Coordinates of C-alpha atoms in Angstrom, one line a residue:
Chain A
M212 CA -28.9 104.8 53.1
M213 CA -29.9 101.4 51.8
N214 CA -31.0 102.8 48.5
K215 CA -27.6 104.3 48.0
K216 CA -26.0 100.9 48.6
I217 CA -28.2 99.4 46.0
I218 CA -27.6 102.1 43.5
G219 CA -23.8 101.8 44.1
M220 CA -24.0 98.0 43.5
I221 CA -26.1 98.5 40.2
V222 CA -23.5 101.0 39.1
V223 CA -20.7 98.6 39.7
L224 CA -22.6 95.8 37.9
I225 CA -23.3 98.1 35.0
L226 CA -19.7 98.9 34.7
I227 CA -18.8 95.3 34.8
V228 CA -21.1 94.5 32.0
L229 CA -19.8 97.5 30.0
I230 CA -16.1 96.4 30.5
I231 CA -17.0 92.9 29.3
F232 CA -18.8 94.3 26.2
F233 CA -15.8 96.6 25.5
V234 CA -13.3 93.8 25.8
R235 CA -15.3 91.6 23.6
S236 CA -15.6 94.1 20.8
K237 CA -12.0 95.1 20.9
V238 CA -9.7 93.2 18.5
I239 CA -6.2 92.9 20.3
L240 CA -3.4 91.2 18.6
I241 CA -1.9 88.6 21.1
K242 CA 0.8 86.8 19.4
P243 CA 3.3 86.5 17.6
R244 CA 5.2 89.4 18.8
G245 CA 9.0 90.2 19.1
M246 CA 11.5 87.6 18.5
I247 CA 10.5 83.9 17.8
T248 CA 11.9 80.9 16.5
E249 CA 8.7 79.1 15.6
T250 CA 8.6 79.0 11.8
K251 CA 4.9 78.2 11.6
P252 CA 3.6 80.8 14.0
N253 CA 0.2 80.7 15.4
F254 CA -1.5 84.0 15.1
V255 CA -3.8 84.7 18.0
W256 CA -6.2 87.7 18.6
T257 CA -9.2 88.7 20.5
G258 CA -12.6 90.0 19.4
D259 CA -16.0 88.9 18.8
Y260 CA -16.8 89.3 15.1
D261 CA -18.0 86.9 12.6
G262 CA -14.9 86.9 10.5
Y263 CA -11.4 88.5 10.3
N264 CA -9.0 89.0 7.5
L265 CA -5.4 88.3 8.6
L266 CA -2.8 90.2 6.7
V267 CA 1.0 89.5 7.1
S268 CA 3.7 91.4 5.2
E269 CA 7.4 91.9 5.2
E270 CA 6.9 95.7 4.7
K271 CA 5.2 98.1 7.1
N272 CA 3.0 99.5 4.3
F273 CA 1.7 95.9 3.5
E274 CA 2.5 96.5 -0.1
N275 CA 3.2 92.8 -0.8
L276 CA 1.5 90.3 1.4
I277 CA 2.7 87.0 2.5
I278 CA -0.6 86.0 4.2
N279 CA -4.0 87.3 3.3
V280 CA -6.5 85.0 4.6
K281 CA -10.1 85.1 5.8
V282 CA -10.5 83.4 9.1
D283 CA -13.7 82.7 11.2
E284 CA -11.9 81.8 14.4
R285 CA -9.6 84.0 16.4
S286 CA -6.4 82.2 15.5
F287 CA -4.5 81.0 12.4
V288 CA -1.6 78.7 12.1
S289 CA 0.7 79.7 9.3
D290 CA 2.5 77.5 6.7
E291 CA 6.3 77.7 6.9
L292 CA 7.7 81.2 6.8
D293 CA 11.2 82.3 6.0
F294 CA 13.5 83.9 8.6
G295 CA 13.1 87.7 8.8
D296 CA 11.0 90.5 9.9
Y297 CA 7.2 90.5 9.5
Y298 CA 4.3 92.8 10.3
W299 CA 0.7 91.7 10.9
K300 CA -2.8 93.2 11.5
I301 CA -6.4 92.1 11.4
V302 CA -9.0 93.7 9.3
Y303 CA -12.7 93.2 10.4
N304 CA -16.2 94.6 9.9
K305 CA -18.3 96.2 12.4
N306 CA -21.7 97.6 11.6
N307 CA -20.9 97.4 8.0
E308 CA -17.7 99.5 8.4
T309 CA -14.3 98.2 7.9
F310 CA -11.8 98.6 10.8
E311 CA -8.1 97.4 11.1
T312 CA -5.9 97.0 14.1
N313 CA -2.6 98.6 14.8
L314 CA 0.3 96.4 13.3
V315 CA 2.5 94.4 15.3
K316 CA 6.1 93.3 14.4
F317 CA 7.7 90.0 14.8
T318 CA 11.0 88.4 13.7
I319 CA 11.5 84.7 13.0
N320 CA 15.1 84.0 14.0
S321 CA 17.0 81.0 12.9
F322 CA 17.8 78.6 15.8
V323 CA 20.8 76.2 15.4
A324 CA 20.8 73.7 18.2
F325 CA 21.7 70.1 19.0
S326 CA 21.5 67.5 21.5
I327 CA 23.7 64.6 22.0
G328 CA 22.7 61.4 23.6
G329 CA 25.2 58.5 23.7
N330 CA 26.6 58.1 20.1
F331 CA 23.8 60.2 18.5
I332 CA 23.4 63.9 17.6
K333 CA 20.0 65.3 16.9
N334 CA 19.2 68.6 15.1
V335 CA 16.7 70.4 17.7
G336 CA 16.9 73.6 15.9
N337 CA 14.5 75.2 13.5
V338 CA 16.8 75.1 10.4
G339 CA 18.6 72.5 8.4
S340 CA 22.3 72.6 9.5
N341 CA 25.6 71.4 8.2
L342 CA 27.5 69.2 10.6
M343 CA 31.2 69.2 9.8
G344 CA 33.3 66.4 11.4
P345 CA 36.5 64.6 11.2
T346 CA 35.4 62.8 8.1
G347 CA 33.6 65.5 6.2
F348 CA 30.2 67.1 6.4
V349 CA 26.6 66.1 6.2
V350 CA 23.3 68.0 6.1
L351 CA 21.4 67.4 9.3
E352 CA 17.7 68.3 8.7
R353 CA 15.4 69.4 11.3
E354 CA 14.6 66.8 13.9
Q355 CA 17.2 64.4 12.1
E356 CA 19.3 62.3 14.3
I357 CA 22.6 60.5 13.2
E358 CA 25.3 58.5 14.8
I359 CA 28.7 60.3 15.3
Q360 CA 32.2 59.1 16.1
E361 CA 34.9 60.5 18.5
G362 CA 36.2 63.8 17.4
D363 CA 35.4 67.5 17.0
Y364 CA 32.3 68.6 15.2
R365 CA 30.8 71.8 14.2
L366 CA 27.2 72.6 13.4
E367 CA 26.1 75.7 11.4
Q368 CA 23.0 77.0 9.6
K369 CA 23.1 75.4 5.9
Chain B
M212 CA 13.8 33.5 43.6
K213 CA 17.3 34.5 44.7
L214 CA 18.4 34.1 41.1
M215 CA 15.7 36.3 40.0
N216 CA 16.6 38.9 42.5
K217 CA 20.3 38.8 41.3
F218 CA 19.1 39.0 37.7
G219 CA 16.9 42.0 38.5
F220 CA 19.8 43.7 40.4
G221 CA 22.1 43.1 37.5
L222 CA 19.7 44.7 35.1
F223 CA 19.3 47.7 37.4
L224 CA 23.0 48.0 37.7
I225 CA 23.4 47.9 33.9
F226 CA 20.7 50.5 33.6
V227 CA 22.4 52.9 36.1
I228 CA 25.8 52.4 34.4
I229 CA 24.3 53.2 31.0
L230 CA 22.6 56.3 32.5
F231 CA 25.7 57.7 34.1
T232 CA 27.9 57.0 31.1
Q233 CA 25.5 58.7 28.6
N234 CA 27.4 61.9 27.4
V235 CA 24.4 64.1 27.3
S236 CA 25.1 67.5 25.8
A237 CA 23.0 70.3 24.2
L238 CA 23.4 73.8 23.1
G239 CA 21.7 76.4 20.8
V240 CA 22.3 79.7 19.2
T241 CA 19.7 82.2 17.9
P242 CA 19.8 83.8 15.5
A243 CA 22.4 81.7 13.9
R244 CA 23.2 84.1 11.2
K245 CA 23.5 88.0 10.8
I246 CA 23.8 89.5 7.3
V247 CA 24.8 93.0 6.7
D248 CA 25.4 94.9 3.5
F249 CA 29.0 96.3 3.0
E250 CA 29.4 100.0 3.8
P251 CA 33.1 101.1 4.0
G252 CA 34.0 101.9 7.8
A253 CA 30.5 101.2 9.0
L254 CA 30.1 100.4 12.7
Y255 CA 27.8 97.8 14.1
E256 CA 26.5 96.5 17.4
V257 CA 24.8 93.2 17.2
E258 CA 23.4 90.7 19.9
F259 CA 22.6 86.9 19.7
S260 CA 21.6 84.4 22.3
I261 CA 23.0 81.1 23.5
V262 CA 20.4 78.6 24.5
N263 CA 20.7 76.1 27.3
N264 CA 18.0 73.9 25.9
E265 CA 18.6 70.9 28.2
H266 CA 18.7 73.1 31.3
K267 CA 21.9 71.9 32.7
E268 CA 25.0 73.5 34.3
M269 CA 27.5 74.2 31.8
D270 CA 30.5 76.4 31.0
V271 CA 30.6 77.7 27.5
A272 CA 33.5 79.4 25.6
V273 CA 33.0 81.7 22.6
F274 CA 35.7 82.7 20.2
V275 CA 35.9 84.2 16.7
E276 CA 37.6 83.1 13.4
G277 CA 37.5 84.3 10.0
E278 CA 38.1 87.5 7.8
L279 CA 36.9 90.0 10.5
A280 CA 38.1 88.2 13.6
D281 CA 40.5 91.0 14.4
R282 CA 37.8 93.5 14.2
I283 CA 35.0 91.8 16.3
K284 CA 34.9 92.7 20.0
L285 CA 32.8 90.3 22.1
D286 CA 31.5 91.6 25.3
K287 CA 32.3 88.2 26.9
N288 CA 34.3 85.1 25.9
Y289 CA 33.0 82.9 28.7
L290 CA 29.5 82.1 30.0
K291 CA 28.4 80.0 32.9
F292 CA 25.0 78.5 32.9
N293 CA 23.1 77.3 35.9
A294 CA 20.5 74.7 35.5
N295 CA 17.6 77.1 35.6
E296 CA 19.2 79.5 33.1
E297 CA 17.8 78.9 29.7
L298 CA 19.1 81.9 27.7
K299 CA 22.1 84.3 27.9
S300 CA 23.0 87.1 25.4
I301 CA 26.2 88.0 23.8
K302 CA 26.9 91.5 22.3
Y303 CA 29.6 92.2 19.9
T304 CA 30.7 95.2 18.0
F305 CA 32.7 95.4 14.8
S306 CA 33.7 98.0 12.1
L307 CA 33.9 97.1 8.3
P308 CA 37.2 97.9 6.6
N309 CA 37.2 100.3 3.7
E310 CA 37.5 97.6 1.1
M311 CA 36.5 94.0 0.8
L312 CA 36.4 91.4 -1.9
P313 CA 33.1 91.1 -3.6
G314 CA 30.6 88.3 -2.6
T315 CA 29.4 87.0 0.7
R316 CA 32.3 87.3 3.2
E317 CA 31.9 85.2 6.4
T318 CA 33.3 85.4 9.7
K319 CA 32.3 82.8 12.4
I320 CA 31.8 83.0 16.1
L321 CA 32.2 79.6 17.7
I322 CA 30.3 78.6 20.7
K323 CA 31.6 75.5 22.6
E324 CA 30.7 73.8 25.8
L325 CA 33.8 73.3 27.9
P326 CA 34.2 69.8 29.4
P327 CA 33.1 69.6 33.0
S328 CA 35.8 69.6 35.7
M329 CA 34.9 66.0 36.4
A330 CA 35.4 64.4 33.0
H331 CA 32.9 61.6 31.9
E332 CA 35.3 58.7 32.3
G333 CA 34.1 55.9 30.4
A334 CA 31.6 57.9 28.3
I335 CA 30.5 56.2 25.2
V336 CA 31.8 59.0 22.8
T337 CA 34.1 61.7 23.4
A338 CA 32.7 63.8 20.5
S339 CA 32.6 67.6 21.1
V340 CA 30.3 69.8 19.1
S341 CA 30.7 73.5 18.6
L342 CA 28.0 75.7 17.2
T343 CA 28.7 78.5 14.7
Y344 CA 27.2 81.8 14.6
Q345 CA 27.6 83.3 11.1
L346 CA 28.3 86.9 10.3
Q347 CA 28.0 87.5 6.6
V348 CA 28.9 90.7 4.9
Q349 CA 27.5 91.1 1.4
V350 CA 30.0 92.9 -0.6
P351 CA 28.8 94.3 -4.1
Y352 CA 30.0 92.6 -7.2
P353 CA 31.4 94.7 -10.0
G354 CA 28.8 95.2 -12.8
K355 CA 25.4 93.7 -12.4
Y356 CA 24.7 90.7 -9.9
A357 CA 21.2 89.7 -8.8
T358 CA 20.0 87.0 -6.5
I359 CA 16.4 85.9 -6.0
E360 CA 14.1 84.3 -3.4
L361 CA 10.8 82.8 -4.1
K362 CA 7.7 83.0 -1.8
T363 CA 4.1 82.3 -2.1
V364 CA 1.2 84.2 -0.5
Q365 CA -1.0 82.1 1.8
T366 CA -4.6 82.8 1.0
G367 CA -6.3 79.5 1.8
K368 CA -7.9 79.7 -1.7
T369 CA -7.6 77.1 -4.4
D370 CA -8.6 79.2 -7.3
H371 CA -5.2 80.9 -7.5
V372 CA -1.7 81.0 -6.0
S373 CA 0.2 84.3 -5.8
F374 CA 4.1 84.3 -5.9
L375 CA 6.5 86.8 -4.8
M376 CA 10.0 87.0 -6.2
P377 CA 12.2 89.5 -4.3
V378 CA 15.2 90.5 -6.6
N379 CA 18.3 91.8 -4.8
N380 CA 20.8 93.8 -6.9
F381 CA 24.2 93.0 -5.3
G382 CA 26.0 94.5 -8.2
T383 CA 27.6 97.9 -8.4
Q384 CA 25.5 98.8 -11.5
D385 CA 21.7 99.3 -11.9
I386 CA 19.7 96.6 -13.6
V387 CA 17.5 98.0 -16.3
S388 CA 15.1 95.2 -16.9
V389 CA 14.5 92.1 -14.8
K390 CA 11.6 89.5 -15.2
G391 CA 11.0 86.1 -13.4
I392 CA 10.0 82.8 -14.8
I393 CA 8.4 80.3 -12.5
D394 CA 7.9 76.5 -13.3
I395 CA 5.3 74.8 -11.2
Y396 CA 5.3 71.0 -10.5
G397 CA 2.8 68.8 -9.1
P398 CA 3.1 66.3 -6.2
T399 CA 4.4 63.5 -8.5
N400 CA 6.8 65.9 -10.0
E401 CA 5.1 66.4 -13.2
K402 CA 5.3 69.9 -14.7
I403 CA 2.0 71.7 -14.5
T404 CA 2.6 75.1 -16.0
T405 CA 5.0 78.0 -16.4
I406 CA 4.1 81.6 -15.3
N407 CA 6.0 84.8 -15.8
T408 CA 6.3 87.7 -13.3
V409 CA 5.8 91.2 -13.9
G410 CA 8.9 93.0 -15.0
G411 CA 10.8 95.9 -13.4
S412 CA 14.2 97.5 -12.8
V413 CA 16.3 97.5 -9.7
K414 CA 19.1 99.9 -8.7
S415 CA 22.3 98.9 -7.3
Q416 CA 22.1 97.5 -3.7
E417 CA 18.4 97.7 -3.9
R418 CA 15.5 95.0 -3.9
I419 CA 12.4 94.7 -6.1
D420 CA 9.6 92.4 -5.5
L421 CA 8.2 90.8 -8.6
T422 CA 4.7 89.3 -8.6
A423 CA 3.0 86.6 -10.5
T424 CA -0.2 84.6 -10.1
W425 CA -1.0 81.2 -11.1
I426 CA -4.9 81.0 -11.7
G427 CA -6.9 77.9 -12.1
E428 CA -8.9 75.3 -10.4
I429 CA -6.1 73.9 -8.4
N430 CA -6.6 70.7 -6.3
P431 CA -5.5 71.1 -2.7
G432 CA -2.0 69.6 -2.2
K433 CA 1.6 70.1 -2.0
Y434 CA 3.3 71.7 -5.0
F435 CA 6.7 72.6 -6.1
A436 CA 8.0 75.7 -7.9
K437 CA 11.4 76.4 -9.5
G438 CA 12.1 80.1 -10.3
V439 CA 14.8 82.1 -12.1
A440 CA 15.1 85.7 -12.9
I441 CA 16.5 87.1 -16.4
Y442 CA 18.2 90.3 -15.9
D443 CA 20.0 92.6 -18.7
G444 CA 21.0 89.3 -20.5
E445 CA 22.1 87.3 -17.4
T446 CA 20.3 84.6 -15.5
T447 CA 20.2 84.1 -11.7
T448 CA 20.8 81.0 -9.9
E449 CA 17.6 78.8 -9.7
V450 CA 15.7 78.8 -6.5
E451 CA 13.0 76.3 -5.3
K452 CA 9.9 76.6 -3.2
V453 CA 7.5 73.9 -1.8
F454 CA 4.2 75.2 -1.1
N455 CA 0.6 74.2 0.0
V456 CA -2.7 74.9 -1.8
G457 CA -5.6 74.6 0.4
E458 CA -5.5 72.3 3.3
I459 CA -5.2 68.6 3.8
D460 CA -8.8 67.2 4.0
I461 CA -10.4 63.9 3.9
I462 CA -14.1 63.1 3.9
I463 CA -16.3 60.1 4.8
L464 CA -18.4 59.1 1.8
E465 CA -20.1 56.2 3.4
I466 CA -20.2 53.8 6.3
R467 CA -21.8 50.4 5.5
V468 CA -22.4 47.5 8.0
N469 CA -22.4 43.9 6.7
E470 CA -25.8 42.9 5.3
D471 CA -26.2 39.8 7.4
F472 CA -25.5 41.6 10.6
R473 CA -27.4 40.5 13.7
L474 CA -27.3 42.3 17.0
G475 CA -24.8 40.3 19.3
D476 CA -22.5 39.4 16.3
I477 CA -19.5 41.2 15.2
A478 CA -20.4 44.0 13.1
K479 CA -18.2 44.7 10.1
F480 CA -17.9 48.4 9.0
N481 CA -16.8 49.5 5.5
I482 CA -15.8 53.1 5.9
L483 CA -15.3 54.7 2.4
L484 CA -13.2 57.8 2.5
E485 CA -12.0 60.3 -0.1
N486 CA -8.7 62.1 -0.1
K487 CA -9.3 65.7 -1.2
W488 CA -5.6 66.4 -1.0
A489 CA -3.5 66.1 -4.1
E490 CA -0.9 63.9 -2.5
E491 CA -1.0 60.4 -1.2
L492 CA -1.8 60.1 2.5
K493 CA 0.2 57.2 3.7
E494 CA -1.2 56.2 7.1
V495 CA -5.0 56.6 7.3
Y496 CA -7.1 54.8 10.0
A497 CA -10.5 55.4 11.6
E498 CA -11.2 55.2 15.3
M499 CA -14.7 54.9 16.5
V500 CA -15.9 55.7 20.0
V501 CA -19.6 54.8 20.7
Y502 CA -21.2 56.4 23.7
T503 CA -24.7 56.1 25.3
L504 CA -26.9 59.3 25.1
D505 CA -25.7 60.2 28.5
N506 CA -22.1 60.2 27.4
K507 CA -21.0 56.9 28.9
E508 CA -18.4 55.2 26.7
V509 CA -19.6 51.9 25.4
I510 CA -16.7 50.9 23.2
R511 CA -13.8 52.0 21.3
F512 CA -12.3 50.3 18.2
R513 CA -10.3 51.1 15.2
S514 CA -9.8 50.1 11.6
A515 CA -6.7 49.0 10.0
T516 CA -4.3 51.4 8.6
E517 CA -4.4 52.0 4.8
P518 CA -2.8 54.5 2.4
I519 CA -5.1 56.6 0.1
A520 CA -3.9 57.8 -3.2
A521 CA -3.8 61.5 -4.2
L522 CA -7.6 62.5 -4.7
G523 CA -8.5 58.8 -4.4
K524 CA -11.0 56.8 -2.4
Q525 CA -10.3 53.9 0.0
E526 CA -12.4 51.7 2.2
L527 CA -11.4 51.0 5.8
I528 CA -12.5 48.0 7.5
A529 CA -13.3 48.1 11.2
Y530 CA -15.1 45.5 13.5
W531 CA -17.3 46.0 16.6
D532 CA -18.3 43.1 18.8
T533 CA -22.0 43.9 19.7
A534 CA -22.3 41.1 22.3
G535 CA -24.2 42.7 25.2
I536 CA -25.3 45.8 23.2
K537 CA -28.9 46.8 23.4
E538 CA -31.0 48.1 20.6
G539 CA -31.4 51.9 20.7
E540 CA -29.8 55.2 20.0
Y541 CA -26.2 55.9 20.7
K542 CA -23.7 58.6 19.7
T543 CA -20.5 57.8 17.9
T544 CA -17.5 59.9 17.4
L545 CA -15.6 58.8 14.4
I546 CA -11.9 60.1 14.6
L547 CA -10.1 60.0 11.3
H548 CA -6.2 59.9 11.6
Y549 CA -4.2 60.8 8.7
D550 CA -0.4 61.5 8.5
G551 CA -0.3 63.1 11.9
N552 CA -3.7 64.9 11.6
T553 CA -7.1 64.1 13.1
K554 CA -10.6 65.0 12.1
E555 CA -13.7 64.1 14.1
E556 CA -17.3 63.5 13.1
E557 CA -20.1 63.2 15.5
L558 CA -22.7 60.7 14.3
K559 CA -26.2 59.7 15.5
T560 CA -26.2 55.9 15.7
T561 CA -29.2 53.7 15.8
V562 CA -28.7 50.1 16.6
S563 CA -31.4 47.7 15.6
L564 CA -31.7 43.9 15.6
N565 CA -30.3 43.6 12.1
D566 CA -28.7 47.0 11.3
I567 CA -26.6 49.8 12.5
K568 CA -27.4 53.2 11.0
F569 CA -25.5 56.5 11.2
S570 CA -28.4 59.0 10.8
A571 CA -26.2 62.0 10.1
Y572 CA -25.6 60.7 6.7
G573 CA -27.6 62.3 3.9
V574 CA -28.5 60.8 0.5
T575 CA -25.2 61.8 -0.9
G576 CA -23.3 60.1 1.9
Q577 CA -21.9 63.4 3.0
V578 CA -21.5 63.9 6.7
A579 CA -23.8 66.6 8.1
Y580 CA -21.6 68.8 10.2
S581 CA -23.2 69.6 13.6
G582 CA -20.3 71.5 15.0
E583 CA -19.4 74.0 12.4
S584 CA -21.7 76.9 13.1
S585 CA -22.2 76.0 16.7
S586 CA -18.8 77.7 17.9
V587 CA -20.4 81.1 17.2
F588 CA -23.6 80.0 19.0
K589 CA -21.7 78.6 21.9
R590 CA -19.6 81.8 22.3
E591 CA -22.8 83.9 22.1
S592 CA -24.7 81.8 24.5
T593 CA -21.7 81.9 27.0
W594 CA -21.8 85.7 26.8
F595 CA -25.6 85.6 27.2
M596 CA -25.2 83.3 30.3
V597 CA -22.7 85.7 31.9
V598 CA -25.0 88.7 31.4
L599 CA -28.0 86.7 32.6
I600 CA -26.2 85.7 35.7
L601 CA -25.2 89.4 36.4
V602 CA -28.7 90.5 36.0
G603 CA -30.0 87.7 38.2
I604 CA -27.4 88.7 40.9
N605 CA -28.7 92.3 40.5
V606 CA -32.4 91.4 40.9
F607 CA -31.5 89.1 43.8
W608 CA -29.7 92.0 45.7
F609 CA -32.5 94.3 45.0
V610 CA -35.2 91.9 46.3
Y611 CA -32.9 91.2 49.3
F612 CA -32.3 94.7 50.3
K613 CA -36.0 95.7 49.7
K614 CA -37.1 92.9 52.0
R615 CA -34.5 93.8 54.7
K616 CA -35.6 97.4 54.6
K617 CA -39.2 96.3 54.9
S618 CA -38.4 94.1 57.8
S619 CA -36.3 96.8 59.6
N620 CA -39.2 99.3 59.0
N621 CA -41.6 96.8 60.5
N622 CA -39.2 96.3 63.5
N623 CA -39.1 100.1 64.0
L624 CA -42.9 100.2 64.0
G625 CA -43.0 97.5 66.4
N626 CA -40.6 99.3 68.6
I627 CA -42.9 102.4 68.5

């Protein structure tokens, strides 16, 4: 009776260890996915290998690459990317064989946004925008803040 | 005292008045633009989102103006946001007419926060801001008409930069031959080189990606490219692209302590740094945190802020009052702050009666990294520990049950 319990526990433990090793060895693409407004996306994945090749393209067939970089860690912060659709995947080596993950699609959307506090308007979006007001228009770059007067204004992607 | 109280209350009152008269407003739209290619009679259903980025209660009106205003049907013209609602979507449908003038034809969907029922009386500014969502229809130009974009491929390498020049033919005729020319400029706006893309052809309403590679020993830094494409005797509008090669990096070449240093005096450190980035770093300073070997912080001090020229060297001066400091081994974390970035170095520090040495420095003055390869080791050792703990638990259970079984057997024998 006791032996059965011990064997059961050993089996459970072995299963836990196997699951841990399986999760370790699997490369899973975490983010980015879907619609985002971050123009310098942080690519994050799992895995336990010595090095990875991060590939990013605007085409599903990865014909022309936008990012082709070797990374030792499991994340990479990109330089500024344009708005649009992208696909990404990870290529890695396991036992001298090359493997690649499935591809994941993400879309960088423009985000036009403002906040007004007192007499000041600030561009809190992810793109430079044209601010048209009663006296003409100015370009409001990202994070830029300017003083405005009374009247009707419009803000749109430049 | 009473006067002070009155003064304090007055300040508080002014603060409250300012707080309540601030006309705080905020709104966002994403995506802010939709571009479709003209297809006579085509039907579309599109969605965009309005963002309540300040998380406040508000009413928002949505209306359309422009060339296709009569053809656009919004699923709602009015939205009510609660403070906990961050995002609401709007769908719209439209059909394109059979004919449109060539070029980029724009229709605007305006998003406007409605004034609250209780108006902000006495508000500082009564400005109202609408957001514009742009629907653009690209209608082919008669003949040949190309536009280009310019992109760089991020590789992290400094021996080459790959360029991508997507060419869109918005004309009604095919382009037989197209080729791109890219001028590359350095951080100080000096022209470095000109490269040509591969050539190609592109059909009407289609796109081709032309590629080019700039090869050479390129200093890490920020660069600037201007590109045009020449197609069947025409030239496109010039486009520009700012791009980075490598990463911003700064290295410590040397740390010297004043020669006449005596323990108990104020030590003067000359920290010699080299900027490996091909652009000036405007605000650089070093912060030193000294710890005992059992990780108790002894002191924290920083240097003055200095700029470092592109690929240049610069000494930073920092001071440490060593009064009360004992001779012996310490650990120092040297944190370099440069233009919003930081880089840390761990240094073994030996304080003697007339010197302070940082033993992690080699003959060349290059910092010996201790943390670079340790991340892999750390990760491996974590997993090793997990497995070891699991095995330990296993052995413990095994021994425990074995003993229990033995004692229960003994008890049974005793009963007999």
